[in-house]
Coordinates of C-alpha atoms and ligand atoms in Angstrom, one line a residue:
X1 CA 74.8 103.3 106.9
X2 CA 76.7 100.1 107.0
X3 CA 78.6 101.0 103.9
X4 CA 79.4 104.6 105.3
X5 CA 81.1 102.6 108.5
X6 CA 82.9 100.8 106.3
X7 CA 84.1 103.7 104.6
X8 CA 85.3 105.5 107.5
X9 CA 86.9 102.2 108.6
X10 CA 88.9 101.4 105.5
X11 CA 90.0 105.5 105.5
X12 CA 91.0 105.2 109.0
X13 CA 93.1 101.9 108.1
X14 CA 94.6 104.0 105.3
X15 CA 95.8 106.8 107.7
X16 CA 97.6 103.9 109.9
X17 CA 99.2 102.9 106.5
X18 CA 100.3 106.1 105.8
X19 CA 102.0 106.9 109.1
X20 CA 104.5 104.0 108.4
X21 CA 105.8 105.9 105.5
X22 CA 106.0 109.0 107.3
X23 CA 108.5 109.4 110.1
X24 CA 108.5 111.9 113.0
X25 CA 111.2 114.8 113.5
X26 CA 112.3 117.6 115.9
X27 CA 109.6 120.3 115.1
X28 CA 107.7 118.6 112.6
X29 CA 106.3 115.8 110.6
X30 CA 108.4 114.8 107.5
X31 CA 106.3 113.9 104.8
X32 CA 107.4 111.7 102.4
X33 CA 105.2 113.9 100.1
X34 CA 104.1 110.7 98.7
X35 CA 100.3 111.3 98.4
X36 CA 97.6 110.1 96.8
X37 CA 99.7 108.4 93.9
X38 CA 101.1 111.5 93.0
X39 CA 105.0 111.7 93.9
X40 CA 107.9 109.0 94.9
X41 CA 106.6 106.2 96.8
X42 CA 109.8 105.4 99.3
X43 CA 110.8 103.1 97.9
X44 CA 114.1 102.7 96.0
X45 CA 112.2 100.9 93.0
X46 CA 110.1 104.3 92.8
X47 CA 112.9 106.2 93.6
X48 CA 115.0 104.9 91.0
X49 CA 112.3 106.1 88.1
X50 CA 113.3 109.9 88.8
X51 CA 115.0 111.6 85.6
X52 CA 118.4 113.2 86.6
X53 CA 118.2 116.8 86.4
X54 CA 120.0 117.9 83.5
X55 CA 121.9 120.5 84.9
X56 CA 124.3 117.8 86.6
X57 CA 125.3 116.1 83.2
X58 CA 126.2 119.1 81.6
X59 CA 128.3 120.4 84.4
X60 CA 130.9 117.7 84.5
X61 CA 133.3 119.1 86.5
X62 CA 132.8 120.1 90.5
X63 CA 135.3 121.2 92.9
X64 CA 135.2 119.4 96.6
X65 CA 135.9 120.5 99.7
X66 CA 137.4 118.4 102.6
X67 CA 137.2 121.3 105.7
X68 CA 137.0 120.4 109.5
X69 CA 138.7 120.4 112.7
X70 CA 140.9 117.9 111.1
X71 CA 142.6 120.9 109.1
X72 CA 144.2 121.3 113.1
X73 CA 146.5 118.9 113.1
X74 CA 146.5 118.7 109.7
X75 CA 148.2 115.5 109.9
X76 CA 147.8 112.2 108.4
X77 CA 144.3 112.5 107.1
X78 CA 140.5 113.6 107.9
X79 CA 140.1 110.3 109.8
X80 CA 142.9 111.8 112.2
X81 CA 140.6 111.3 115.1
X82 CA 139.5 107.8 114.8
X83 CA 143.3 107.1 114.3
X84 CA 144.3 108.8 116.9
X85 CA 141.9 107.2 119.3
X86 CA 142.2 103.6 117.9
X87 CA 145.9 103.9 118.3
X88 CA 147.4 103.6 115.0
X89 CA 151.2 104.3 116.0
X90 CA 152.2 107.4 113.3
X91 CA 149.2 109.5 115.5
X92 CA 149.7 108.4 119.0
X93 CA 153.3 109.4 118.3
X94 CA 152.7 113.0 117.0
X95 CA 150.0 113.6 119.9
X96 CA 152.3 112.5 122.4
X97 CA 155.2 114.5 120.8
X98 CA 153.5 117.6 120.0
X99 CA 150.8 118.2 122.9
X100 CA 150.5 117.7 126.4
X101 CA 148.9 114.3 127.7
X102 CA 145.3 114.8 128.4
X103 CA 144.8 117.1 125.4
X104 CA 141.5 116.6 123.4
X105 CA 140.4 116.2 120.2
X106 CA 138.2 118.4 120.8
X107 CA 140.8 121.3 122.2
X108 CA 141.6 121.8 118.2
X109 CA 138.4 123.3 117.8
X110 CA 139.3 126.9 118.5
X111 CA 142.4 126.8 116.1
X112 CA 140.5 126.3 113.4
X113 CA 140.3 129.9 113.0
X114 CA 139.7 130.6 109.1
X115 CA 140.7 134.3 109.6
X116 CA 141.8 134.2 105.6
X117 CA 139.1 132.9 104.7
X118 CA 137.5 134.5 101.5
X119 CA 134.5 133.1 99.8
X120 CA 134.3 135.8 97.1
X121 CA 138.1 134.4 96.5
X122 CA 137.6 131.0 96.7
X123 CA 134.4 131.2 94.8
X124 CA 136.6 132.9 92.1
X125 CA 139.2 130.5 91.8
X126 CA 137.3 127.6 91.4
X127 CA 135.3 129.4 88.4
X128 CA 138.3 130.2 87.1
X129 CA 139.0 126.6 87.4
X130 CA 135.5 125.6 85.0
X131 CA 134.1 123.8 87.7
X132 CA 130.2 124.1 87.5
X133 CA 129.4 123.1 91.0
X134 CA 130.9 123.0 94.6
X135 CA 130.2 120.4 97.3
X136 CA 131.4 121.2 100.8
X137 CA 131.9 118.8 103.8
X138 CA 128.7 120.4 106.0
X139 CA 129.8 117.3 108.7
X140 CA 132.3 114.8 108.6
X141 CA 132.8 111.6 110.5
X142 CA 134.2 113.4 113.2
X143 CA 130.3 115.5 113.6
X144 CA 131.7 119.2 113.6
X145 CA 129.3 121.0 111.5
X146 CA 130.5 124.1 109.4
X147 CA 126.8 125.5 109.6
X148 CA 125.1 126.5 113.2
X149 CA 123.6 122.9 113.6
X150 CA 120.6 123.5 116.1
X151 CA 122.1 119.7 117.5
X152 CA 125.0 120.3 118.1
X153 CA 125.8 122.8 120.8
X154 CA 129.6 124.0 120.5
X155 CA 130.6 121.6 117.7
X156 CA 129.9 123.8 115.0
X157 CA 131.8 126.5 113.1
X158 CA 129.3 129.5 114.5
X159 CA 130.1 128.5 118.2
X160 CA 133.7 127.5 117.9
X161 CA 136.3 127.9 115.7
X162 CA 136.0 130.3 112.8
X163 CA 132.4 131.6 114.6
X164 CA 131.2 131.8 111.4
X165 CA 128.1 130.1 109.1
X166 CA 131.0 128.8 106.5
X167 CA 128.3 126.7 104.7
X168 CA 125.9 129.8 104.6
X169 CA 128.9 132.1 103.5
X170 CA 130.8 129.6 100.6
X171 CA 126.9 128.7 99.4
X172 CA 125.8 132.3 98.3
X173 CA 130.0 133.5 97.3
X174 CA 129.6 130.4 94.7
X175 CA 126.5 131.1 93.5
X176 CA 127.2 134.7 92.4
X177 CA 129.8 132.8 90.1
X178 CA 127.2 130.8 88.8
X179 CA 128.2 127.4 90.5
X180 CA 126.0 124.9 91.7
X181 CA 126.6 124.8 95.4
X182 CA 126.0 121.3 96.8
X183 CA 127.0 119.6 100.5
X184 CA 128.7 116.4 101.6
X185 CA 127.4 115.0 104.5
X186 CA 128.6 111.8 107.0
X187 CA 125.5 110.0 107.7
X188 CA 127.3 108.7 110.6
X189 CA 129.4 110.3 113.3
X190 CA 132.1 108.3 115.0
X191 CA 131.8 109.2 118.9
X192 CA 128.2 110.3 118.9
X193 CA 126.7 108.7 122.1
X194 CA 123.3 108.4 120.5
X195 CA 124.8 107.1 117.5
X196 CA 126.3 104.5 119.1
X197 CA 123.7 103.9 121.6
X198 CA 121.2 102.9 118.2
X199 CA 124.9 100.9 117.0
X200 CA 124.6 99.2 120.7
X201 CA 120.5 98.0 119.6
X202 CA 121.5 96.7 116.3
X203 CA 120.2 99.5 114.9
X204 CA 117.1 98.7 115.9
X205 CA 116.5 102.0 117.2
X206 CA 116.8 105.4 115.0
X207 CA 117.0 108.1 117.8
X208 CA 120.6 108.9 116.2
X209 CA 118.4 109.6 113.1
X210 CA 115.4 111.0 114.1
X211 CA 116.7 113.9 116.2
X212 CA 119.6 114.4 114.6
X213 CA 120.6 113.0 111.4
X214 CA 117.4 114.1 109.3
X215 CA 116.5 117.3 111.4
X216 CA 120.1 118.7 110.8
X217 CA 119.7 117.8 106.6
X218 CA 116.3 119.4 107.0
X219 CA 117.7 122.4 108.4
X220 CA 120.7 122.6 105.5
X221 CA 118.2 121.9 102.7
X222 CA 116.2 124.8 104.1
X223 CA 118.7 127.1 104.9
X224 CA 121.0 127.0 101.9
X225 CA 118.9 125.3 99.2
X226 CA 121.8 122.8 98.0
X227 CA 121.8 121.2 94.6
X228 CA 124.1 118.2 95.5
X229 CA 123.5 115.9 99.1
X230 CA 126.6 114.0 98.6
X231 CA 126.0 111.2 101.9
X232 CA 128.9 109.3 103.0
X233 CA 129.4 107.2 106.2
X234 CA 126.5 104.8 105.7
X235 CA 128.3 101.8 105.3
X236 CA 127.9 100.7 109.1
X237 CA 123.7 100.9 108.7
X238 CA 121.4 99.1 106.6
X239 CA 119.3 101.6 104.4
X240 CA 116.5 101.4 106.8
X241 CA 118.2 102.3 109.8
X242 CA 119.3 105.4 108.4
X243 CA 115.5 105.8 106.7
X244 CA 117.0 106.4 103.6
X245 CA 113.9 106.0 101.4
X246 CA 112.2 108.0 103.4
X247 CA 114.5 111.2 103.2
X248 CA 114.6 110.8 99.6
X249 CA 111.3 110.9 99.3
X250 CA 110.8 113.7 100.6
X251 CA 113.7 115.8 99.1
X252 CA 112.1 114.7 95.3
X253 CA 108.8 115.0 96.7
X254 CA 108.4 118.0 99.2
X255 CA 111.8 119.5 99.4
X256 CA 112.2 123.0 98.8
X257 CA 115.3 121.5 96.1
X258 CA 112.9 119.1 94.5
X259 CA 113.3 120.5 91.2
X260 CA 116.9 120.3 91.1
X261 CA 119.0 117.9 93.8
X262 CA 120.7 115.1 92.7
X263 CA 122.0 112.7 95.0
X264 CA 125.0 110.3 95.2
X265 CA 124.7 106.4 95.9
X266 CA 125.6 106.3 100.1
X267 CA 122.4 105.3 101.9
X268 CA 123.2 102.2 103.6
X269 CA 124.9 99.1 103.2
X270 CA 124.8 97.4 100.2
X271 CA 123.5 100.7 98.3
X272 CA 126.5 101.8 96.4
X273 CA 126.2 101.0 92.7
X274 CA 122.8 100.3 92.9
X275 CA 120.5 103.2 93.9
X276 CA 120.9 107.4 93.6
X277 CA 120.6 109.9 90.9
X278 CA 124.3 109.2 90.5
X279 CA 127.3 106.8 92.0
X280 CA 130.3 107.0 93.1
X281 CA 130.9 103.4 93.9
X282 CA 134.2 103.3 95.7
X283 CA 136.2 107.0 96.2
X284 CA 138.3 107.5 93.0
X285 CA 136.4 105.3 91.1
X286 CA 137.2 105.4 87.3
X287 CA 136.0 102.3 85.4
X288 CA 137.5 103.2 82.0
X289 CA 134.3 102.4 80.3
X290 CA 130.6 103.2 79.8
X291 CA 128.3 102.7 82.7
X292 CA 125.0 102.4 82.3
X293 CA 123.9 104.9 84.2
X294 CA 125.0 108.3 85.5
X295 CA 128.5 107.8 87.5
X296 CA 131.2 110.7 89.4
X297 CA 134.6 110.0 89.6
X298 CA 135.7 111.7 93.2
X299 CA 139.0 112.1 93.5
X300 CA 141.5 113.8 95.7
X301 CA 144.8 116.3 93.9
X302 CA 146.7 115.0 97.5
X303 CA 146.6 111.8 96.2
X304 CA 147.0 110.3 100.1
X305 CA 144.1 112.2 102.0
X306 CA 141.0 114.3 101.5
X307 CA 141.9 116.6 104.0
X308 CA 144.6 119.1 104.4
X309 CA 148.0 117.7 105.1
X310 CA 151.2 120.2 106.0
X311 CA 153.6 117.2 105.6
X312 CA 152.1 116.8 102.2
X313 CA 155.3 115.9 99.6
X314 CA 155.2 117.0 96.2
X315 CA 155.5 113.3 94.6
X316 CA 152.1 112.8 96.6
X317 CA 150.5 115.5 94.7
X318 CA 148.6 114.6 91.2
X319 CA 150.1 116.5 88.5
X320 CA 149.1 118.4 85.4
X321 CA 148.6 115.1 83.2
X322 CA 147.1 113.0 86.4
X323 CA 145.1 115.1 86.7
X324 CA 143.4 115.5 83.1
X325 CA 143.8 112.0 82.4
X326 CA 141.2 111.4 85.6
X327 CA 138.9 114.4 84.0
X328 CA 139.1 113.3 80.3
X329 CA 139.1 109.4 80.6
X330 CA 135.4 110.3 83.2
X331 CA 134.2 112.6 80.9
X332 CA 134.4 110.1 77.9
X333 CA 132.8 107.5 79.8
X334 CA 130.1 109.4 80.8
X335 CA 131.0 110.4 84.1
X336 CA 131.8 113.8 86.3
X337 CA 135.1 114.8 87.8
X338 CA 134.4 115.8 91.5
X339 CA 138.7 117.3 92.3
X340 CA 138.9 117.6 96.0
X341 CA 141.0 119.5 98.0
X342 CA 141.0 120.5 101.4
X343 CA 141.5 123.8 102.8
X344 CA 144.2 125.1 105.9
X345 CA 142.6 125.6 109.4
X346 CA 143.7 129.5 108.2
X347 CA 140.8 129.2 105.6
X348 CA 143.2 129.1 103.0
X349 CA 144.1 126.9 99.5
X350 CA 147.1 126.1 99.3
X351 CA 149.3 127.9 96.2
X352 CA 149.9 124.2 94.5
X353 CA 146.4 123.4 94.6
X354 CA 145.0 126.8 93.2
X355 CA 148.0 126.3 90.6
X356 CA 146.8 123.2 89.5
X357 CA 143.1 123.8 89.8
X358 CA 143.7 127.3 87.7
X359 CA 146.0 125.3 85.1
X360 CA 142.7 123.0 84.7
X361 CA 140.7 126.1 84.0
X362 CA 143.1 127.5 81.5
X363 CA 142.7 123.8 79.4
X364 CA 139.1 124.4 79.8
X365 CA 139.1 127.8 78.5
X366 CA 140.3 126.3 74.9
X367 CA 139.0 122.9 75.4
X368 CA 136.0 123.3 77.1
X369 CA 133.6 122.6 74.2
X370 CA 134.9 118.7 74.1
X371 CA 134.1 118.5 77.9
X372 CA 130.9 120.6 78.9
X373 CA 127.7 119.7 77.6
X374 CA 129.1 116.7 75.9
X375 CA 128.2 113.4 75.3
X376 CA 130.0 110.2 75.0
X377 CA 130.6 109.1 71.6
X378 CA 130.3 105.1 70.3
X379 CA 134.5 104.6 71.3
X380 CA 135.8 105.8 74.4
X381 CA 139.1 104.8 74.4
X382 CA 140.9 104.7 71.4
X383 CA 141.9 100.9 70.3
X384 CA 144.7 101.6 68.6
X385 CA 145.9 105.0 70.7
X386 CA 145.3 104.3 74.6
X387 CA 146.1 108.1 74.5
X388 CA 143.2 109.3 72.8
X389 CA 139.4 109.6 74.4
X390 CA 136.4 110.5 72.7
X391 CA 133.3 112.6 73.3
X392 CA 130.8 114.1 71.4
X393 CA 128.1 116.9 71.3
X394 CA 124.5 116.2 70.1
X395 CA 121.4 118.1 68.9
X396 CA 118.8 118.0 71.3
X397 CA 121.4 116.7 74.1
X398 CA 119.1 115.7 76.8
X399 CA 120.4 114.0 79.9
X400 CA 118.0 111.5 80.1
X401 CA 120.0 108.6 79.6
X402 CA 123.4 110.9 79.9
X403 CA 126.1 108.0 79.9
X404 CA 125.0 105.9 76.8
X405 CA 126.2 105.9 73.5
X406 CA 124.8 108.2 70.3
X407 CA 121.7 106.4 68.9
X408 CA 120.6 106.1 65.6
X409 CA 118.1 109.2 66.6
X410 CA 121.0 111.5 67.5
X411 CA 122.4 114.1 65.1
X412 CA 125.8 114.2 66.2
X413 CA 127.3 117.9 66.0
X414 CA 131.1 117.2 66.4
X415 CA 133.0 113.9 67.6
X416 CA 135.8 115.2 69.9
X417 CA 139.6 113.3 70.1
X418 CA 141.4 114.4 73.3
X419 CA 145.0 112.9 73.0
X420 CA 146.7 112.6 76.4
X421 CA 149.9 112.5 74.6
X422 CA 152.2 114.7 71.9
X423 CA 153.2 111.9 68.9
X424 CA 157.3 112.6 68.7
X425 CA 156.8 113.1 64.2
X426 CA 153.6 115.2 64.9
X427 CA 151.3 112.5 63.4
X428 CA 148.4 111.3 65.7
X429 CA 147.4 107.7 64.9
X430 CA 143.9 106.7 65.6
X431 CA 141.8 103.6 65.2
X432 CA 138.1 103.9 65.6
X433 CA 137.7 107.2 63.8
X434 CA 139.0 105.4 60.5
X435 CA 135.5 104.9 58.8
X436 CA 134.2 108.3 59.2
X437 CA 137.6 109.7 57.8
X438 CA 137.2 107.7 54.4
X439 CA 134.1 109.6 53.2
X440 CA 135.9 112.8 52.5
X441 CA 133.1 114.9 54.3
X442 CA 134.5 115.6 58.1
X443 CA 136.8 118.7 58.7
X444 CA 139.6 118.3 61.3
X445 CA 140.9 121.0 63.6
X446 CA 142.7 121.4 66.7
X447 CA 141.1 123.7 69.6
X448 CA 143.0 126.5 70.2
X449 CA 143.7 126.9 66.6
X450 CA 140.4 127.3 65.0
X451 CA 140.0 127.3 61.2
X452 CA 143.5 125.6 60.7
X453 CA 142.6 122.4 59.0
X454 CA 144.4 119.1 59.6
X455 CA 145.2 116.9 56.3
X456 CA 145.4 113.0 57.1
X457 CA 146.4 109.7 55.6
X458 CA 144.6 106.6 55.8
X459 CA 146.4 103.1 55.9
X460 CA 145.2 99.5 57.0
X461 CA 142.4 101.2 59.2
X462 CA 144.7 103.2 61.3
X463 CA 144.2 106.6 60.0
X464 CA 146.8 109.5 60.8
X465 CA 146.2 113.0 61.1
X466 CA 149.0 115.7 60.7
X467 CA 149.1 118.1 63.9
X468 CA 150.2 121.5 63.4
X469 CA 154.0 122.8 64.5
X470 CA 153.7 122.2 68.6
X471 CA 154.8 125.9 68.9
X472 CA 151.8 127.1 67.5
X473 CA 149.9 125.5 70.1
X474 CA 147.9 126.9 72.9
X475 CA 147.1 123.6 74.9
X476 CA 149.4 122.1 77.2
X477 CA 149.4 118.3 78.4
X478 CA 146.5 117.2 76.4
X479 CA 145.3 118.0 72.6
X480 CA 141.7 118.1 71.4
X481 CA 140.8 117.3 67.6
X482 CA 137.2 118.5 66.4
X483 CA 135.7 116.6 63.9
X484 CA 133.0 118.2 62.1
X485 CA 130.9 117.5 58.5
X486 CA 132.3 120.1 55.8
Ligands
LIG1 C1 135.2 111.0 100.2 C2 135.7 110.1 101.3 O1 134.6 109.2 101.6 C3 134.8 108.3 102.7 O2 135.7 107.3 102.4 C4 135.4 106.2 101.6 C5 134.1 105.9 101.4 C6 133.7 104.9 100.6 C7 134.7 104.1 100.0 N1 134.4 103.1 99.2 O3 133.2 102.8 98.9 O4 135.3 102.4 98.6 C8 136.1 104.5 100.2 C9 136.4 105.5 101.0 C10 135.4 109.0 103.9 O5 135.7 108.1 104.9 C11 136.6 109.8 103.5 O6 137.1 110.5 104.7 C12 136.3 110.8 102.5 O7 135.3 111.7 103.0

């Protein structure tokens, strides 16, 4: 009897235990799914033991979308409101210039009217681009959502605006091409009274999160299934204000995307770098070198803003070679290219973006196989080319470990030389491809001119390979050399 007492006792102690982990929302409970020691504890020690889903290594390149109200003014940047309102001079200006004085930000919302708006078409040019996934701004800073948020009565593309589900519309157009469709979302919303009532209490309190934050993911995640939660905005929170571990529990526990999601590295303060299936660190990050462990490089083709811009000039545009030097040099050390643009409040993309997103594709129609699916080799850069990045493809590629280099356990299929520049004589030097060179059994060919083999010369470890007459060739900008055992 006294034992069965203390049974019940220690179970009922358990169930108080377990409610700490599990945090209340709107409709219902969210479990961290966490049961039973089956499943992610929430904890980021626990968290951090998930295997990346492969598909996210393999994809390497993703197209990003930078859409909101902000495509209204279309001036400055997506932080247009906070600027505006903190009274940085180049916006108060074009306010009081352009509109009368007690206009609102929120006034823009019905111009955002996205009557050209075509997801078959979009969803078509960034396939024809060789992206493998899209990730969409759901919500920005500024808390317009671009899906019919239940919390957040006529801020939202459905009530105002376009008055349509643009995340429910671009998520099923992209997947017909095959992409991955995956959403951005600000963790934080600049002039939310709740959010800033919780700011006000030190963030002591989580009403901002608990019936808003979390019940509006939940409603994304189980609406539109995405494969990416790209979280931004979390720098003003500690991750336990924002219940991070808690969330992410859930979504690799319970989640209806369990199988599949990967996550980026915002979650709180201090979180960045350290914790997420992958990170961005800073925006346009691009360290140059291996990481150990799975990184994105997130960049922007309007190298001044994320958003649309109709002042844009064509200096501040990346070009051609920008931009593949930002795809190649992430792809060799183990990273992915996430290209942003952003879209007009018409629901357009603008002809130099689609020309320089489709010029992308056409390099990774003939020099795809050096990009997707690949690995990176033991030399990223070259040492004695700073032109030339490597990558390889292995046997039995998994993406377990996806950023490190070959091991002595890898059969290496090809080693891969993307030159970022044309050598004036039509000799490529190379360094730290010497060695293999010497033996006599690798093949060299250029994509794009398959079965054409490359003679070389070999002199004081530099080793230079003879490239075929340049009019012959079908790449522009950058060069790929396949090296492959005869
Ligand atoms: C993708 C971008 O993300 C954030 O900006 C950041 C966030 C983090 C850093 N950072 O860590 O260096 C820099 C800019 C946003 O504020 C910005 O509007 C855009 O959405």
């Amino acid at each position: 009897m006294r034992l069965l007492i203390f049974s019940i006792f220690i179970c009922l102690a358990y169930a108080k235990i377990r409610e700490i982990s599990v945090f209340k929302s709107e409709n219902n409970v969210l479990d961290t799914g966490f049961n039973d020691g089956k499943g992610y504890r929430p904890n980021w020690r626990d968290l951090d033991k998930r295997p990346l889903p492969e598909w996210y290594d393999r994809a390497k390149i993703g197209i990003f979308l930078h859409w909101g109200v902000y495509a209204v003014p279309s001036f400055g940047s997506e932080w247009f409101w906070m600027n505006w309102k903190t009274n940085v001079t180049k916006y108060v200006n074009f306010m009081d210039k352009n509109y009368p004085p007690n206009f609102t930000y929120q006034q823009f919302a019905p111009m955002f009217t996205a009557e050209f708006f075509d997801p078959a078409a979009w969803a078509q040019l960034f396939a024809e681009a060789g992206a493998k996934y899209l990730v969409l701004t759901s919500k920005h800073h500024e808390g317009f959502t671009l899906f019919p948020s239940k919390r957040s009565f006529s801020w939202n593309a459905v009530d105002v605006g376009p008055k349509r589900d643009l995340v429910g519309e671009l998520s099923a157009a992209v997947r017909k091409r095959g992409l991955k469709f995956g959403v951005y979302h600000s963790l934080y919303e600049w002039f939310n009274p709740i959010y800033l009532q919780d700011r006000n209490a030190s963030f002591e309190t989580h009403t901002f999160v608990d019936t808003k934050l979390w019940p509006d993911l939940k409603q994304i995640i189980h609406d539109y299934k995405p494969s990416v939660i790209w979280s931004d905005g979390d720098w003003e929170a500690p991750d336990d204000y924002w219940r991070s571990t808690d969330l992410l529990a859930w979504l690799y526990n319970n989640s209806p995307v369990r199988e599949e999601v990967v996550v980026n590295d915002r979650w709180g303060k201090d979180i960045p770098g350290h914790h997420g299936d992958f990170f961005n660190h800073a925006d346009r990050f691009n360290p140059g070198k291996l990481l150990d462990h799975k990184w994105e490089n997130a960049f922007t083709v309007d190298k001044v803003s994320w958003g649309y811009r109709r002042n844009m000039k064509i200096g501040e545009i990346m070009s051609d070679s920008q931009l593949l030097f930002q795809v190649v040099s992430t792809v060799s050390c183990g990273g992915n290219a996430l290209i942003n643009v952003g879209p007009t409040k018409e629901g357009t993309i603008i002809p130099v973006f689609q020309e320089r997103l489709l010029f992308l594709g056409k390099w990774l129609a003939i020099n795809g196989e050096a990009i997707y699916d690949s690995s990176p080799w033991f030399s990223q850069n070259d040492t004695v080319n700073g032109k030339v990045w490597y990558t390889c493809t292995k046997e039995n590629y998994n993406a377990t470990h996806p950023t490190y280099p070959p091991t002595a356990n890898d059969k290496i299929l090809a080693i891969y030389a993307i030159a970022l520049e044309w050598p004036k004589d039509n000799w490529l030097t190379l360094g730290d491809i010497t060695s293999y060179l010497h033996r006599g059994t690798y093949q060299v060919e250029l994509l794009g001119n398959k079965g054409v083999y490359l003679t070389w010369k070999i002199s004081n470890g530099k080793v230079a390979i003879q490239l075929p007459d340049k009019a012959t060739v079908r790449s522009k900008v950058a060069w790929t050399l396949k090296f492959t055992l005869k």
